[in-house]
Short mmCIF file of C-alpha atoms in Angstrom, two decimals:
data_model
loop_
_atom_site.label_atom_id
_atom_site.label_comp_id
_atom_site.label_asym_id
_atom_site.label_seq_id
_atom_site.Cartn_x
_atom_site.Cartn_y
_atom_site.Cartn_z
CA SER A 1 -71.98 -11.32 113.68
CA GLU A 2 -71.93 -8.25 111.51
CA SER A 3 -74.23 -6.50 109.03
CA LYS A 4 -73.58 -3.42 106.92
CA SER A 5 -75.64 -1.61 104.30
CA LYS A 6 -74.82 0.86 101.53
CA GLN A 7 -77.20 2.91 99.38
CA VAL A 8 -76.71 4.57 95.99
CA ILE A 9 -79.36 7.17 95.05
CA ASN A 10 -80.25 7.96 91.42
CA GLN A 11 -83.08 9.99 89.86
CA GLU A 12 -85.73 7.26 89.91
CA SER A 13 -84.90 4.75 92.59
CA VAL A 14 -82.55 3.75 95.34
CA THR A 15 -80.24 0.77 94.91
CA GLY A 16 -78.71 -0.63 98.06
CA LYS A 17 -76.34 -3.41 98.95
CA VAL A 18 -76.32 -5.27 102.24
CA ALA A 19 -73.46 -7.50 103.40
CA TRP A 20 -73.76 -9.78 106.38
CA CYS A 21 -71.92 -12.51 108.22
CA GLY A 22 -73.35 -14.58 111.08
CA ASP A 23 -76.81 -14.50 112.62
CA CYS A 24 -77.45 -10.78 112.32
CA ARG A 25 -80.39 -9.73 110.16
CA ALA A 26 -81.36 -6.79 107.93
CA LEU A 27 -84.97 -5.77 107.27
CA LEU A 28 -86.34 -3.36 104.67
CA VAL A 29 -89.52 -1.86 106.13
CA SER A 30 -92.07 0.53 104.61
CA GLN A 31 -92.79 3.83 106.38
CA ASN A 32 -96.05 2.48 107.85
CA GLY A 33 -94.41 -0.76 108.97
CA LYS A 34 -96.85 -2.97 107.05
CA SER A 35 -94.44 -4.13 104.34
CA VAL A 36 -91.45 -6.08 105.66
CA GLN A 37 -88.71 -7.68 103.54
CA GLN A 38 -85.94 -9.72 105.10
CA LEU A 39 -82.83 -8.95 103.07
CA THR A 40 -80.53 -11.48 104.71
CA LYS A 41 -80.49 -15.19 105.48
CA ASP A 42 -79.35 -16.19 108.96
CA HIS A 43 -76.03 -18.03 108.88
CA ARG A 44 -77.22 -20.74 111.27
CA ILE A 45 -76.81 -24.40 110.49
CA ASP A 46 -80.33 -25.32 111.65
CA VAL A 47 -82.17 -22.78 109.47
CA ASN A 48 -79.97 -22.27 106.39
CA GLU A 49 -79.95 -25.37 104.20
CA GLU A 50 -77.37 -23.96 101.77
CA GLU A 51 -74.94 -23.27 104.58
CA LYS A 52 -75.55 -26.70 106.10
CA LYS A 53 -74.66 -28.37 102.79
CA ARG A 54 -71.53 -26.22 102.52
CA ILE A 55 -70.42 -27.22 106.03
CA GLU A 56 -71.13 -30.91 105.42
CA ALA A 57 -69.18 -30.86 102.15
CA SER A 58 -66.30 -29.11 103.88
CA LEU A 59 -66.17 -31.68 106.68
CA LYS A 60 -65.92 -34.49 104.14
CA ARG A 61 -62.66 -33.11 102.77
CA SER A 62 -59.66 -34.76 104.43
CA SER A 63 -57.92 -31.43 104.99
CA GLN A 64 -60.87 -30.23 107.05
CA SER A 65 -61.76 -33.43 108.91
CA ALA A 66 -58.20 -34.27 109.99
CA PRO A 67 -57.05 -33.07 113.44
CA ARG A 68 -55.13 -29.81 113.49
CA ASP A 69 -51.39 -30.27 113.69
CA GLY A 70 -50.31 -30.91 117.27
CA LEU A 71 -53.84 -30.80 118.67
CA MET A 72 -53.75 -34.23 120.32
CA ASP A 73 -50.52 -33.37 122.12
CA THR A 74 -51.94 -30.31 123.88
CA LYS A 75 -53.19 -30.01 127.44
CA ALA A 76 -56.48 -28.60 126.10
CA TRP A 77 -57.07 -31.87 124.27
CA GLU A 78 -56.10 -33.90 127.33
CA ASP A 79 -58.55 -31.94 129.49
CA MET A 80 -61.30 -32.36 126.91
CA VAL A 81 -60.88 -36.12 126.83
CA LYS A 82 -61.21 -36.21 130.63
CA ASP A 83 -64.31 -34.01 130.60
CA MET A 84 -65.98 -36.08 127.89
CA ASN A 85 -65.19 -39.31 129.71
CA LYS A 86 -66.97 -37.99 132.80
CA ILE A 87 -70.24 -37.91 130.86
CA LYS A 88 -69.45 -41.17 129.04
CA LEU A 89 -68.83 -39.63 125.63
CA ASN A 90 -65.84 -39.88 123.33
CA ALA A 91 -63.88 -36.79 122.35
CA THR A 92 -63.48 -36.32 118.60
CA PRO A 93 -60.23 -34.77 117.29
CA HIS A 94 -61.82 -33.04 114.30
CA SER A 95 -64.69 -30.73 113.42
CA PHE A 96 -68.22 -32.13 113.36
CA ILE A 97 -71.88 -31.15 113.52
CA GLY A 98 -73.73 -31.96 116.72
CA LYS A 99 -75.48 -30.63 119.79
CA ARG A 100 -74.03 -29.52 123.08
CA VAL A 101 -74.54 -31.84 126.03
CA ASN A 102 -75.36 -31.05 129.64
CA GLU A 103 -73.72 -32.49 132.75
CA ASN A 104 -75.89 -35.60 132.42
CA GLY A 105 -74.75 -36.28 128.89
CA GLN A 106 -78.07 -35.22 127.35
CA GLU A 107 -78.15 -33.24 124.12
CA VAL A 108 -79.50 -29.71 124.48
CA GLY A 109 -80.14 -26.74 122.22
CA ASN A 110 -79.59 -26.37 118.49
CA ASN A 111 -77.04 -27.99 116.22
CA CYS A 112 -73.55 -26.47 116.29
CA ILE A 113 -70.29 -26.79 114.40
CA PHE A 114 -67.72 -28.12 116.84
CA ALA A 115 -64.00 -27.48 116.55
CA HIS A 116 -61.83 -29.37 118.98
CA THR A 117 -59.24 -26.72 119.60
CA GLY A 118 -60.47 -26.32 123.13
CA GLY A 119 -64.14 -27.20 122.86
CA VAL A 120 -65.28 -24.29 120.69
CA SER A 121 -68.80 -24.73 119.25
CA LEU A 122 -70.85 -22.24 117.22
CA GLU A 123 -74.40 -22.26 115.89
CA VAL A 124 -73.37 -19.81 113.17
CA THR A 125 -71.74 -21.01 109.96
CA ARG A 126 -69.97 -17.72 109.22
CA SER A 127 -68.23 -15.48 111.70
CA ILE A 128 -65.69 -12.68 111.79
CA GLY A 129 -62.97 -12.92 114.42
CA ASP A 130 -63.59 -16.41 115.86
CA LYS A 131 -60.08 -17.73 115.24
CA TYR A 132 -60.69 -20.92 117.24
CA ALA A 133 -63.85 -21.87 115.34
CA ALA A 134 -64.00 -24.87 113.02
CA ARG A 135 -62.20 -24.31 109.74
CA SER A 136 -65.51 -24.72 107.90
CA VAL A 137 -66.84 -21.62 109.69
CA ILE A 138 -65.74 -18.94 107.24
CA SER A 139 -65.53 -15.15 107.54
CA THR A 140 -66.69 -14.34 103.99
CA PRO A 141 -69.83 -12.16 104.04
CA GLU A 142 -72.77 -12.69 101.71
CA LEU A 143 -73.91 -9.77 99.58
CA LYS A 144 -77.37 -8.83 98.29
CA THR A 145 -78.60 -5.94 96.15
CA PHE A 146 -82.06 -4.40 96.65
CA THR A 147 -84.00 -1.48 95.17
CA PHE A 148 -87.01 0.65 96.11
CA ASP A 149 -88.84 3.76 94.94
CA LYS A 150 -87.21 6.75 96.61
CA ARG A 151 -90.57 8.59 96.70
CA GLU A 152 -91.87 5.99 99.15
CA GLY A 153 -88.87 5.85 101.46
CA VAL A 154 -88.00 2.91 103.69
CA ARG A 155 -86.57 2.11 107.08
CA LEU A 156 -83.57 -0.20 107.32
CA ILE A 157 -83.40 -2.21 110.54
CA LEU A 158 -80.08 -3.97 111.24
CA ALA A 159 -79.92 -6.07 114.39
CA SER A 160 -78.27 -9.03 116.09
CA ASP A 161 -79.95 -12.27 117.10
CA GLY A 162 -80.38 -10.85 120.59
CA LEU A 163 -83.38 -9.02 119.12
CA PHE A 164 -84.63 -11.53 116.56
CA ASP A 165 -84.56 -14.47 118.97
CA VAL A 166 -87.41 -12.82 120.91
CA PHE A 167 -89.25 -10.84 118.18
CA ASP A 168 -90.19 -11.95 114.68
CA ASN A 169 -89.79 -9.62 111.70
CA LYS A 170 -93.37 -8.30 111.75
CA ALA A 171 -93.23 -7.51 115.46
CA VAL A 172 -89.94 -5.63 115.02
CA ALA A 173 -91.40 -3.58 112.15
CA LYS A 174 -94.59 -2.83 114.07
CA ILE A 175 -92.76 -1.58 117.17
CA ALA A 176 -90.32 0.51 115.13
CA SER A 177 -93.06 2.07 112.98
CA LYS A 178 -94.71 3.64 116.03
CA ILE A 179 -91.65 5.82 116.73
CA SER A 180 -90.62 8.37 114.11
CA ASP A 181 -87.10 8.98 115.46
CA PRO A 182 -84.92 6.04 114.30
CA ARG A 183 -82.56 6.32 117.30
CA LYS A 184 -85.43 6.20 119.77
CA ALA A 185 -87.00 3.32 117.84
CA ALA A 186 -83.75 1.34 118.04
CA LYS A 187 -83.46 1.99 121.78
CA LYS A 188 -87.08 0.89 122.29
CA LEU A 189 -86.51 -2.38 120.48
CA ALA A 190 -83.31 -3.12 122.40
CA SER A 191 -84.99 -2.27 125.72
CA ARG A 192 -87.99 -4.50 125.07
CA ALA A 193 -85.80 -7.37 123.91
CA LYS A 194 -83.71 -7.09 127.08
CA LYS A 195 -86.79 -7.24 129.30
CA LEU A 196 -88.13 -10.29 127.49
CA ARG A 197 -84.82 -12.04 127.92
CA LEU A 198 -84.52 -11.14 131.58
CA TYR A 199 -88.08 -12.04 132.56
CA GLY A 200 -89.15 -14.42 129.81
CA GLY A 201 -86.87 -17.35 130.58
CA LYS A 202 -84.32 -16.67 127.84
CA GLY A 203 -80.62 -16.25 128.55
CA MET A 204 -79.01 -12.87 127.95
CA ASP A 205 -77.28 -12.20 124.66
CA ASP A 206 -75.81 -9.19 122.92
CA ILE A 207 -78.60 -6.93 121.65
CA THR A 208 -77.51 -4.53 118.94
CA VAL A 209 -80.04 -2.51 116.91
CA VAL A 210 -79.36 0.12 114.24
CA ILE A 211 -82.16 1.86 112.33
CA VAL A 212 -81.63 4.10 109.30
CA ASP A 213 -84.37 6.02 107.47
CA VAL A 214 -83.73 6.36 103.74
CA CYS A 215 -85.47 8.95 101.55
CA HIS A 216 -88.16 9.70 104.13
CA ASN A 217 -90.27 12.84 103.63
CA LEU A 218 -88.70 13.84 100.31
#
């Protein structure tokens, strides 16, 4: 997942644009940390209704639901059929929405978009660089414009789901607001998220945090 932000400063206000793809997130936070605005919408099928509808519409099109050329003649497909038979499930030669299953054939976790090009499944509906993902998982970022008074200044917090799966937006803003140096604040958030994952029963995931102060102390 990827998130980028750009700011344009004029005499009265700051206009910024944020582009994102995947389950990264961008927050616009006041200097005291009390005002928090989520600029992005997570590209996850379970939480983004617009993206879910887009995926479902895509899967209904014959060009998307048909097996990829040559897929059913590959060893990867043969191995998948064997693995699915072991847990008494049928392999499906096209993309679909569903949940992963454990060794006992029980569904676990959140909904995913499955692409049978070797068993690839993603919770995200948009992704950059996942060439084996379902064809309905696109790499086109969304774009949003935002503005704020440059006299007030804000803090931009850009982070991956490795952070936001363990902290909500308010908690992230509160922790970051206690540290004036944005680099140290980012390191603190990443460190605390890592500890929660290690000792809080959550699996490890990439934890990327970038904090940028805009128009502070003008």
